[in-house]
Amino acid sequence: MPFLGQDWRSPGWRWVKTEDGWKRCEPFSPALEDGKDQLNDVSHTVIITGDEEEEEIYDTEDCEFAAKKRKKDHFSTKTDSQCFYREKWIYVHKESTKERHGYCTLGEAFNRLDFSSAIQDIRRFNYVVKLLQLIAKSQLTSLSGAAQKNYFNILDKIVRKVMEDQYNPRLIKDLLQDLSSTLCILIRGVGKSVLVGNINIWICRLETILLWQQQLKNLQMNKQVNNGLTLSDLPLHMLNNILYRFSDGWDIITLGQVTPTLYMLSEDRQLWKKLCQYHFAEKQFCRHLIPSEKGHIDWKLMYFALQKYYPIKEQYGDTLHFCRHCSILFWKDTGHPCTASDPDTCLMPVSPQHFIDLFRF
């Protein structure tokens, strides 16, 4: 007796009628079989009776294997882990059809794409942090209750990672500042906004954010023990080439504080000019020319001035990808079941802002 869910094509669970009533079948786990039995010779299914100690085994001739259960979002209040799905991709559909009921939401995509594991990859860390920052600014209330809980669980993992590894704390400070500002506005105007859960939960979350901010403020960088060649031992032309690889002005300033030599290289006018030309069009920085005391253009000040008016180009080691042929969003290294003859031609990298825009209806 199949049970039809939202998807009318789904075979649902397989049920068997017994003396005690209808009972659900599940595939028999090969790990429970005796080592002497061969799967090719005998196949079984297990009837779940509700008692962990009692299980009735039926032959497959009487009961076929059940379809795999669709996993539901479940986040325990006592855990900080994300609900993992076997598939690491999600189909992005924006309307109801006979095959699919409803549409894909931002919260569903946030739960399915395993951002909890992505923050452990240094190539994806900045990408996930930027995405969480955009959600904090404008999309926090559009997340479901489970997605909001998942959001704060991932944020907790990010803070702990930064505290342990001292990796890029500036990004996390900006994220927490935007999130705390948003929550203060939402909590004060709770009658006019949409907050899932009791108001006391959100007050506790805000207090947690303030605690994180204080911990990051008191963060002390671990001193590295030099056992060999260091950055300061490199030739000047190599240090200069390293600085030219940076695409963020704050990273250049931070590196320039390490040694007097790096400070001298980080103040190079040509370096900041290249940075301005990379991020902004010529018409843009021509409108905001800032001359220095000697009459030259102060490219460093102009970079930060232009940053207030125009968005800068974003660079990430790895991003989510969207398949235009299958309308599937996924991490590239996990792949997806593409039906195109040449899948690589259908792939499109997805920036954090593009990820948000995909789920705006």
mmCIF file of C-alpha atoms in Angstrom:
data_model
loop_
_atom_site.group_PDB
_atom_site.id
_atom_site.type_symbol
_atom_site.label_atom_id
_atom_site.label_comp_id
_atom_site.label_asym_id
_atom_site.label_seq_id
_atom_site.Cartn_x
_atom_site.Cartn_y
_atom_site.Cartn_z
ATOM 1 C CA MET A 1 0.000 0.000 0.000
ATOM 2 C CA PRO A 2 1.975 3.039 -1.174
ATOM 3 C CA PHE A 3 1.649 6.398 0.500
ATOM 4 C CA LEU A 4 1.658 9.313 -1.920
ATOM 5 C CA GLY A 5 3.424 12.457 -0.743
ATOM 6 C CA GLN A 6 3.625 15.909 -2.311
ATOM 7 C CA ASP A 7 5.298 14.463 -5.365
ATOM 8 C CA TRP A 8 2.618 12.324 -7.057
ATOM 9 C CA ARG A 9 5.283 10.195 -8.767
ATOM 10 C CA SER A 10 6.787 9.077 -5.469
ATOM 11 C CA PRO A 11 6.109 5.436 -4.589
ATOM 12 C CA GLY A 12 6.255 6.364 -0.910
ATOM 13 C CA TRP A 13 6.777 3.759 1.782
ATOM 14 C CA ARG A 14 6.038 0.069 1.382
ATOM 15 C CA TRP A 15 3.600 -1.370 3.919
ATOM 16 C CA VAL A 16 2.774 -4.980 4.786
ATOM 17 C CA LYS A 17 -0.400 -6.138 6.481
ATOM 18 C CA THR A 18 0.233 -8.312 9.551
ATOM 19 C CA GLU A 19 -1.893 -9.657 12.370
ATOM 20 C CA ASP A 20 -1.147 -6.541 14.401
ATOM 21 C CA GLY A 21 -1.993 -4.190 11.545
ATOM 22 C CA TRP A 22 -0.057 -2.437 8.788
ATOM 23 C CA LYS A 23 3.699 -2.192 9.301
ATOM 24 C CA ARG A 24 6.317 -0.292 7.348
ATOM 25 C CA CYS A 25 9.090 -2.002 5.332
ATOM 26 C CA GLU A 26 12.638 -0.739 4.990
ATOM 27 C CA PRO A 27 15.580 -2.147 3.018
ATOM 28 C CA PHE A 28 17.575 -4.672 5.003
ATOM 29 C CA SER A 29 21.007 -3.408 5.901
ATOM 30 C CA PRO A 30 23.800 -5.630 4.500
ATOM 31 C CA ALA A 31 25.898 -4.810 7.580
ATOM 32 C CA LEU A 32 23.488 -6.832 9.707
ATOM 33 C CA GLU A 33 23.786 -9.981 7.642
ATOM 34 C CA ASP A 34 25.865 -12.937 8.683
ATOM 35 C CA GLY A 35 29.215 -13.009 6.972
ATOM 36 C CA LYS A 36 28.451 -16.424 5.533
ATOM 37 C CA ASP A 37 25.309 -15.253 3.736
ATOM 38 C CA GLN A 38 25.624 -13.803 0.263
ATOM 39 C CA LEU A 39 23.484 -10.919 -0.889
ATOM 40 C CA ASN A 40 23.167 -12.349 -4.368
ATOM 41 C CA ASP A 41 21.521 -15.481 -3.029
ATOM 42 C CA VAL A 42 19.055 -14.136 -0.492
ATOM 43 C CA SER A 43 17.474 -10.688 -0.175
ATOM 44 C CA HIS A 44 15.401 -9.541 2.765
ATOM 45 C CA THR A 45 13.571 -6.536 4.066
ATOM 46 C CA VAL A 46 13.013 -5.486 7.628
ATOM 47 C CA ILE A 47 9.625 -4.621 9.100
ATOM 48 C CA ILE A 48 9.874 -1.863 11.669
ATOM 49 C CA THR A 49 7.628 -2.825 14.589
ATOM 50 C CA GLY A 50 8.380 0.097 16.855
ATOM 51 C CA ASP A 51 10.447 -2.073 19.235
ATOM 52 C CA GLU A 52 14.169 -1.894 18.578
ATOM 53 C CA GLU A 53 14.670 -5.436 19.845
ATOM 54 C CA GLU A 54 11.960 -7.066 17.726
ATOM 55 C CA GLU A 55 12.201 -7.137 13.945
ATOM 56 C CA GLU A 56 10.310 -9.357 11.516
ATOM 57 C CA ILE A 57 12.095 -10.359 8.304
ATOM 58 C CA TYR A 58 10.162 -11.033 5.109
ATOM 59 C CA ASP A 59 11.356 -12.353 1.816
ATOM 60 C CA THR A 60 11.477 -9.891 -1.079
ATOM 61 C CA GLU A 61 8.985 -11.972 -3.044
ATOM 62 C CA ASP A 62 6.331 -10.851 -0.565
ATOM 63 C CA CYS A 63 7.627 -7.333 0.028
ATOM 64 C CA GLU A 64 9.692 -5.234 -2.382
ATOM 65 C CA PHE A 65 12.361 -2.799 -1.353
ATOM 66 C CA ALA A 66 10.885 0.553 -0.282
ATOM 67 C CA ALA A 67 11.833 3.816 -1.914
ATOM 68 C CA LYS A 68 14.337 5.913 -0.032
ATOM 69 C CA LYS A 69 12.781 8.288 2.419
ATOM 70 C CA ARG A 70 13.134 11.956 1.659
ATOM 71 C CA LYS A 71 15.120 13.470 4.454
ATOM 72 C CA LYS A 72 13.453 16.292 6.364
ATOM 73 C CA ASP A 73 15.033 19.326 7.965
ATOM 74 C CA HIS A 74 15.626 18.504 11.581
ATOM 75 C CA PHE A 75 17.764 20.594 13.858
ATOM 76 C CA SER A 76 17.955 19.678 17.495
ATOM 77 C CA THR A 77 18.239 22.516 19.968
ATOM 78 C CA LYS A 78 21.056 20.622 21.663
ATOM 79 C CA THR A 79 23.306 20.324 18.595
ATOM 80 C CA ASP A 80 25.257 22.760 16.493
ATOM 81 C CA SER A 81 25.555 20.564 13.419
ATOM 82 C CA GLN A 82 23.783 20.952 10.122
ATOM 83 C CA CYS A 83 21.273 18.473 8.728
ATOM 84 C CA PHE A 84 23.189 16.744 5.964
ATOM 85 C CA TYR A 85 21.660 15.461 2.750
ATOM 86 C CA ARG A 86 23.042 12.760 0.552
ATOM 87 C CA GLU A 87 22.783 15.029 -2.481
ATOM 88 C CA LYS A 88 25.012 18.102 -2.374
ATOM 89 C CA TRP A 89 22.973 19.989 -4.967
ATOM 90 C CA ILE A 90 19.500 21.476 -5.276
ATOM 91 C CA TYR A 91 17.149 22.003 -8.184
ATOM 92 C CA VAL A 92 16.138 25.660 -8.416
ATOM 93 C CA HIS A 93 12.490 25.849 -9.506
ATOM 94 C CA LYS A 94 10.385 28.974 -9.194
ATOM 95 C CA GLU A 95 6.888 27.679 -9.857
ATOM 96 C CA SER A 96 4.632 24.712 -9.136
ATOM 97 C CA THR A 97 4.289 21.925 -11.689
ATOM 98 C CA LYS A 98 2.725 18.474 -11.754
ATOM 99 C CA GLU A 99 6.119 17.015 -10.945
ATOM 100 C CA ARG A 100 7.078 19.471 -8.217
ATOM 101 C CA HIS A 101 4.916 21.126 -5.603
ATOM 102 C CA GLY A 102 5.741 24.675 -4.585
ATOM 103 C CA TYR A 103 9.039 26.372 -5.306
ATOM 104 C CA CYS A 104 12.586 26.397 -3.983
ATOM 105 C CA THR A 105 13.233 28.873 -1.191
ATOM 106 C CA LEU A 106 16.392 30.540 0.063
ATOM 107 C CA GLY A 107 16.150 28.644 3.349
ATOM 108 C CA GLU A 108 15.824 25.291 1.606
ATOM 109 C CA ALA A 109 18.868 25.977 -0.549
ATOM 110 C CA PHE A 110 20.818 27.172 2.490
ATOM 111 C CA ASN A 111 20.076 23.891 4.284
ATOM 112 C CA ARG A 112 20.766 21.604 1.347
ATOM 113 C CA LEU A 113 24.109 22.941 0.099
ATOM 114 C CA ASP A 114 26.162 21.978 3.160
ATOM 115 C CA PHE A 115 27.723 25.308 4.095
ATOM 116 C CA SER A 116 28.719 23.781 7.419
ATOM 117 C CA SER A 117 31.408 21.700 5.690
ATOM 118 C CA ALA A 118 32.261 24.458 3.207
ATOM 119 C CA ILE A 119 33.688 26.717 5.916
ATOM 120 C CA GLN A 120 36.355 24.099 6.613
ATOM 121 C CA ASP A 121 37.680 24.627 3.070
ATOM 122 C CA ILE A 122 39.912 27.698 2.928
ATOM 123 C CA ARG A 123 38.896 28.258 -0.711
ATOM 124 C CA ARG A 124 35.223 28.628 0.268
ATOM 125 C CA PHE A 125 35.530 30.302 3.652
ATOM 126 C CA ASN A 126 35.357 33.917 2.412
ATOM 127 C CA TYR A 127 32.531 32.982 0.043
ATOM 128 C CA VAL A 128 30.351 31.574 2.841
ATOM 129 C CA VAL A 129 31.092 34.513 5.144
ATOM 130 C CA LYS A 130 30.097 37.003 2.432
ATOM 131 C CA LEU A 131 26.887 35.068 1.778
ATOM 132 C CA LEU A 132 25.994 35.080 5.487
ATOM 133 C CA GLN A 133 26.663 38.811 5.573
ATOM 134 C CA LEU A 134 24.269 39.474 2.677
ATOM 135 C CA ILE A 135 21.605 37.335 4.337
ATOM 136 C CA ALA A 136 22.088 39.237 7.595
ATOM 137 C CA LYS A 137 21.567 42.573 5.854
ATOM 138 C CA SER A 138 18.314 41.852 4.042
ATOM 139 C CA GLN A 139 17.224 38.206 3.925
ATOM 140 C CA LEU A 140 17.311 36.969 7.515
ATOM 141 C CA THR A 141 13.544 37.130 7.996
ATOM 142 C CA SER A 142 12.935 35.250 4.745
ATOM 143 C CA LEU A 143 14.588 32.113 6.151
ATOM 144 C CA SER A 144 12.494 29.388 7.705
ATOM 145 C CA GLY A 145 12.855 28.571 11.396
ATOM 146 C CA ALA A 146 15.069 25.569 10.635
ATOM 147 C CA ALA A 147 17.191 27.629 8.241
ATOM 148 C CA GLN A 148 17.595 30.394 10.821
ATOM 149 C CA LYS A 149 18.758 27.869 13.388
ATOM 150 C CA ASN A 150 21.137 26.409 10.820
ATOM 151 C CA TYR A 151 22.369 29.936 10.046
ATOM 152 C CA PHE A 152 23.391 30.564 13.663
ATOM 153 C CA ASN A 153 24.903 27.081 13.991
ATOM 154 C CA ILE A 154 27.160 27.771 11.004
ATOM 155 C CA LEU A 155 27.988 31.212 12.350
ATOM 156 C CA ASP A 156 29.014 29.635 15.647
ATOM 157 C CA LYS A 157 31.361 27.269 13.780
ATOM 158 C CA ILE A 158 32.857 30.192 11.862
ATOM 159 C CA VAL A 159 33.588 32.140 15.046
ATOM 160 C CA ARG A 160 35.174 29.104 16.698
ATOM 161 C CA LYS A 161 37.322 28.500 13.618
ATOM 162 C CA VAL A 162 38.539 32.102 13.641
ATOM 163 C CA MET A 163 39.284 31.942 17.356
ATOM 164 C CA GLU A 164 41.320 28.768 16.879
ATOM 165 C CA ASP A 165 43.080 29.548 13.579
ATOM 166 C CA GLN A 166 43.108 33.383 13.696
ATOM 167 C CA TYR A 167 42.052 33.303 10.046
ATOM 168 C CA ASN A 168 40.701 36.571 8.618
ATOM 169 C CA PRO A 169 38.951 37.947 11.727
ATOM 170 C CA ARG A 170 38.182 41.228 9.948
ATOM 171 C CA LEU A 171 35.550 39.555 7.744
ATOM 172 C CA ILE A 172 33.813 38.018 10.749
ATOM 173 C CA LYS A 173 33.800 41.319 12.620
ATOM 174 C CA ASP A 174 32.038 42.991 9.680
ATOM 175 C CA LEU A 175 29.537 40.127 9.489
ATOM 176 C CA LEU A 176 28.710 40.281 13.206
ATOM 177 C CA GLN A 177 28.375 44.065 13.081
ATOM 178 C CA ASP A 178 25.824 43.876 10.250
ATOM 179 C CA LEU A 179 23.966 41.029 11.942
ATOM 180 C CA SER A 180 23.745 42.764 15.313
ATOM 181 C CA SER A 181 22.471 45.948 13.659
ATOM 182 C CA THR A 182 19.778 43.986 11.832
ATOM 183 C CA LEU A 183 18.682 42.134 14.961
ATOM 184 C CA CYS A 184 18.475 45.340 16.988
ATOM 185 C CA ILE A 185 16.132 46.803 14.387
ATOM 186 C CA LEU A 186 14.022 43.649 14.186
ATOM 187 C CA ILE A 187 13.749 43.202 17.949
ATOM 188 C CA ARG A 188 12.680 46.816 18.486
ATOM 189 C CA GLY A 189 10.089 46.532 15.725
ATOM 190 C CA VAL A 190 9.053 42.958 16.392
ATOM 191 C CA GLY A 191 5.372 43.787 15.889
ATOM 192 C CA LYS A 192 6.009 44.927 12.361
ATOM 193 C CA SER A 193 8.584 42.334 11.306
ATOM 194 C CA VAL A 194 8.632 38.586 10.860
ATOM 195 C CA LEU A 195 10.680 36.743 13.454
ATOM 196 C CA VAL A 196 10.308 32.988 13.739
ATOM 197 C CA GLY A 197 10.247 31.885 17.365
ATOM 198 C CA ASN A 198 9.910 33.545 20.730
ATOM 199 C CA ILE A 199 11.331 37.031 21.127
ATOM 200 C CA ASN A 200 13.464 35.796 24.039
ATOM 201 C CA ILE A 201 15.271 33.432 21.644
ATOM 202 C CA TRP A 202 16.296 36.380 19.485
ATOM 203 C CA ILE A 203 17.404 38.382 22.505
ATOM 204 C CA CYS A 204 19.628 35.454 23.536
ATOM 205 C CA ARG A 205 21.021 35.287 20.002
ATOM 206 C CA LEU A 206 21.799 38.987 20.078
ATOM 207 C CA GLU A 207 23.571 38.567 23.415
ATOM 208 C CA THR A 208 25.587 35.713 21.909
ATOM 209 C CA ILE A 209 26.605 37.923 18.994
ATOM 210 C CA LEU A 210 27.754 40.651 21.388
ATOM 211 C CA LEU A 211 29.796 38.037 23.267
ATOM 212 C CA TRP A 212 31.393 36.884 20.004
ATOM 213 C CA GLN A 213 32.266 40.468 19.140
ATOM 214 C CA GLN A 214 33.965 40.909 22.484
ATOM 215 C CA GLN A 215 35.920 37.667 22.049
ATOM 216 C CA LEU A 216 37.117 38.734 18.596
ATOM 217 C CA LYS A 217 38.056 42.147 19.949
ATOM 218 C CA ASN A 218 40.263 40.489 22.571
ATOM 219 C CA LEU A 219 41.712 37.989 20.094
ATOM 220 C CA GLN A 220 45.479 37.700 20.370
ATOM 221 C CA MET A 221 47.437 36.360 17.429
ATOM 222 C CA ASN A 222 49.714 33.451 18.216
ATOM 223 C CA LYS A 223 53.397 34.157 17.744
ATOM 224 C CA GLN A 224 54.949 31.934 15.112
ATOM 225 C CA VAL A 225 58.228 30.196 15.799
ATOM 226 C CA ASN A 226 60.630 30.899 12.939
ATOM 227 C CA ASN A 227 62.543 27.771 12.076
ATOM 228 C CA GLY A 228 63.647 28.757 8.604
ATOM 229 C CA LEU A 229 62.956 31.132 5.720
ATOM 230 C CA THR A 230 60.342 33.794 6.503
ATOM 231 C CA LEU A 231 58.463 36.335 4.438
ATOM 232 C CA SER A 232 60.951 39.051 5.377
ATOM 233 C CA ASP A 233 63.814 37.018 3.909
ATOM 234 C CA LEU A 234 62.371 37.145 0.377
ATOM 235 C CA PRO A 235 63.858 39.563 -2.179
ATOM 236 C CA LEU A 236 62.158 42.915 -2.674
ATOM 237 C CA HIS A 237 60.853 42.075 -6.137
ATOM 238 C CA MET A 238 59.155 38.935 -4.808
ATOM 239 C CA LEU A 239 57.552 40.846 -1.939
ATOM 240 C CA ASN A 240 56.374 43.435 -4.416
ATOM 241 C CA ASN A 241 54.841 40.731 -6.618
ATOM 242 C CA ILE A 242 53.005 39.334 -3.600
ATOM 243 C CA LEU A 243 51.451 42.719 -2.845
ATOM 244 C CA TYR A 244 50.319 43.068 -6.460
ATOM 245 C CA ARG A 245 48.394 39.800 -6.086
ATOM 246 C CA PHE A 246 46.071 41.252 -3.445
ATOM 247 C CA SER A 247 42.668 42.500 -4.568
ATOM 248 C CA ASP A 248 41.599 43.998 -1.237
ATOM 249 C CA GLY A 249 43.083 47.268 -0.026
ATOM 250 C CA TRP A 250 42.704 46.315 3.640
ATOM 251 C CA ASP A 251 44.814 43.206 3.081
ATOM 252 C CA ILE A 252 47.587 45.370 1.640
ATOM 253 C CA ILE A 253 47.463 47.692 4.646
ATOM 254 C CA THR A 254 47.493 44.759 7.075
ATOM 255 C CA LEU A 255 50.491 43.166 5.388
ATOM 256 C CA GLY A 256 52.284 46.509 5.389
ATOM 257 C CA GLN A 257 52.150 46.553 9.186
ATOM 258 C CA VAL A 258 54.333 43.446 9.479
ATOM 259 C CA THR A 259 57.727 44.995 8.713
ATOM 260 C CA PRO A 260 59.070 48.436 7.693
ATOM 261 C CA THR A 261 60.037 47.015 4.296
ATOM 262 C CA LEU A 262 56.528 45.791 3.592
ATOM 263 C CA TYR A 263 55.136 49.128 4.753
ATOM 264 C CA MET A 264 57.305 50.944 2.247
ATOM 265 C CA LEU A 265 56.145 48.634 -0.552
ATOM 266 C CA SER A 266 52.490 48.906 0.481
ATOM 267 C CA GLU A 267 52.596 52.714 0.100
ATOM 268 C CA ASP A 268 53.639 52.541 -3.545
ATOM 269 C CA ARG A 269 51.427 54.823 -5.668
ATOM 270 C CA GLN A 270 51.600 52.485 -8.663
ATOM 271 C CA LEU A 271 50.286 49.604 -6.537
ATOM 272 C CA TRP A 272 47.164 51.548 -5.525
ATOM 273 C CA LYS A 273 46.686 52.853 -9.029
ATOM 274 C CA LYS A 274 46.591 49.301 -10.369
ATOM 275 C CA LEU A 275 44.119 48.400 -7.638
ATOM 276 C CA CYS A 276 41.830 51.278 -8.601
ATOM 277 C CA GLN A 277 42.028 50.367 -12.282
ATOM 278 C CA TYR A 278 41.178 46.761 -11.475
ATOM 279 C CA HIS A 279 38.048 47.494 -9.424
ATOM 280 C CA PHE A 280 36.682 50.642 -11.017
ATOM 281 C CA ALA A 281 36.090 52.004 -14.490
ATOM 282 C CA GLU A 282 38.037 55.012 -15.717
ATOM 283 C CA LYS A 283 34.927 57.196 -15.729
ATOM 284 C CA GLN A 284 34.331 56.382 -12.077
ATOM 285 C CA PHE A 285 37.695 57.344 -10.637
ATOM 286 C CA CYS A 286 37.999 60.340 -12.926
ATOM 287 C CA ARG A 287 35.008 61.848 -11.060
ATOM 288 C CA HIS A 288 36.718 61.469 -7.685
ATOM 289 C CA LEU A 289 40.287 62.613 -8.257
ATOM 290 C CA ILE A 290 42.038 63.265 -4.942
ATOM 291 C CA PRO A 291 45.336 65.154 -5.360
ATOM 292 C CA SER A 292 48.062 64.810 -2.747
ATOM 293 C CA GLU A 293 50.121 67.630 -1.210
ATOM 294 C CA LYS A 294 52.680 67.319 -4.014
ATOM 295 C CA GLY A 295 50.026 67.642 -6.699
ATOM 296 C CA HIS A 296 49.963 63.950 -7.573
ATOM 297 C CA ILE A 297 46.858 61.783 -7.418
ATOM 298 C CA ASP A 298 46.532 60.017 -4.088
ATOM 299 C CA TRP A 299 45.446 56.620 -5.404
ATOM 300 C CA LYS A 300 45.253 55.075 -1.947
ATOM 301 C CA LEU A 301 42.726 57.590 -0.662
ATOM 302 C CA MET A 302 40.854 57.440 -3.943
ATOM 303 C CA TYR A 303 40.491 53.665 -3.652
ATOM 304 C CA PHE A 304 38.716 53.922 -0.309
ATOM 305 C CA ALA A 305 36.659 56.884 -1.517
ATOM 306 C CA LEU A 306 35.462 54.963 -4.582
ATOM 307 C CA GLN A 307 34.716 51.946 -2.409
ATOM 308 C CA LYS A 308 31.978 53.961 -0.684
ATOM 309 C CA TYR A 309 30.201 54.715 -3.969
ATOM 310 C CA TYR A 310 30.810 51.675 -6.158
ATOM 311 C CA PRO A 311 31.017 47.920 -5.487
ATOM 312 C CA ILE A 312 34.427 46.295 -5.844
ATOM 313 C CA LYS A 313 35.129 43.093 -7.722
ATOM 314 C CA GLU A 314 34.999 39.989 -5.575
ATOM 315 C CA GLN A 315 37.453 37.107 -5.836
ATOM 316 C CA TYR A 316 36.904 33.670 -4.309
ATOM 317 C CA GLY A 317 38.946 30.498 -4.433
ATOM 318 C CA ASP A 318 35.823 28.422 -5.050
ATOM 319 C CA THR A 319 32.153 29.253 -5.530
ATOM 320 C CA LEU A 320 28.829 27.568 -6.065
ATOM 321 C CA HIS A 321 27.977 26.822 -9.687
ATOM 322 C CA PHE A 322 24.676 26.896 -11.527
ATOM 323 C CA CYS A 323 23.895 24.598 -14.451
ATOM 324 C CA ARG A 324 21.803 26.474 -17.006
ATOM 325 C CA HIS A 325 20.771 23.206 -18.644
ATOM 326 C CA CYS A 326 19.506 21.442 -15.498
ATOM 327 C CA SER A 327 18.733 24.510 -13.313
ATOM 328 C CA ILE A 328 20.753 22.887 -10.520
ATOM 329 C CA LEU A 329 22.858 24.715 -7.941
ATOM 330 C CA PHE A 330 25.856 22.793 -6.584
ATOM 331 C CA TRP A 331 29.478 22.831 -5.460
ATOM 332 C CA LYS A 332 31.618 22.095 -8.471
ATOM 333 C CA ASP A 333 33.752 19.360 -6.917
ATOM 334 C CA THR A 334 30.664 17.378 -5.856
ATOM 335 C CA GLY A 335 29.083 17.493 -9.306
ATOM 336 C CA HIS A 336 25.430 16.949 -10.209
ATOM 337 C CA PRO A 337 23.416 14.577 -12.464
ATOM 338 C CA CYS A 338 23.689 16.669 -15.630
ATOM 339 C CA THR A 339 21.974 15.466 -18.819
ATOM 340 C CA ALA A 340 23.758 17.868 -21.174
ATOM 341 C CA SER A 341 26.111 16.483 -23.813
ATOM 342 C CA ASP A 342 28.838 18.911 -22.711
ATOM 343 C CA PRO A 343 28.158 19.847 -19.065
ATOM 344 C CA ASP A 344 31.134 22.216 -18.723
ATOM 345 C CA THR A 345 29.628 24.648 -21.234
ATOM 346 C CA CYS A 346 26.480 24.970 -19.115
ATOM 347 C CA LEU A 347 28.177 25.892 -15.856
ATOM 348 C CA MET A 348 28.079 29.398 -14.465
ATOM 349 C CA PRO A 349 29.827 30.530 -11.251
ATOM 350 C CA VAL A 350 27.444 32.029 -8.715
ATOM 351 C CA SER A 351 28.522 34.992 -6.611
ATOM 352 C CA PRO A 352 26.998 35.496 -3.137
ATOM 353 C CA GLN A 353 24.743 38.264 -4.464
ATOM 354 C CA HIS A 354 23.687 36.098 -7.405
ATOM 355 C CA PHE A 355 22.827 33.323 -4.933
ATOM 356 C CA ILE A 356 20.448 35.716 -3.144
ATOM 357 C CA ASP A 357 18.934 36.893 -6.428
ATOM 358 C CA LEU A 358 18.184 33.338 -7.544
ATOM 359 C CA PHE A 359 15.546 33.025 -4.829
ATOM 360 C CA ARG A 360 13.850 36.391 -5.182
ATOM 361 C CA PHE A 361 10.418 36.020 -6.722
#
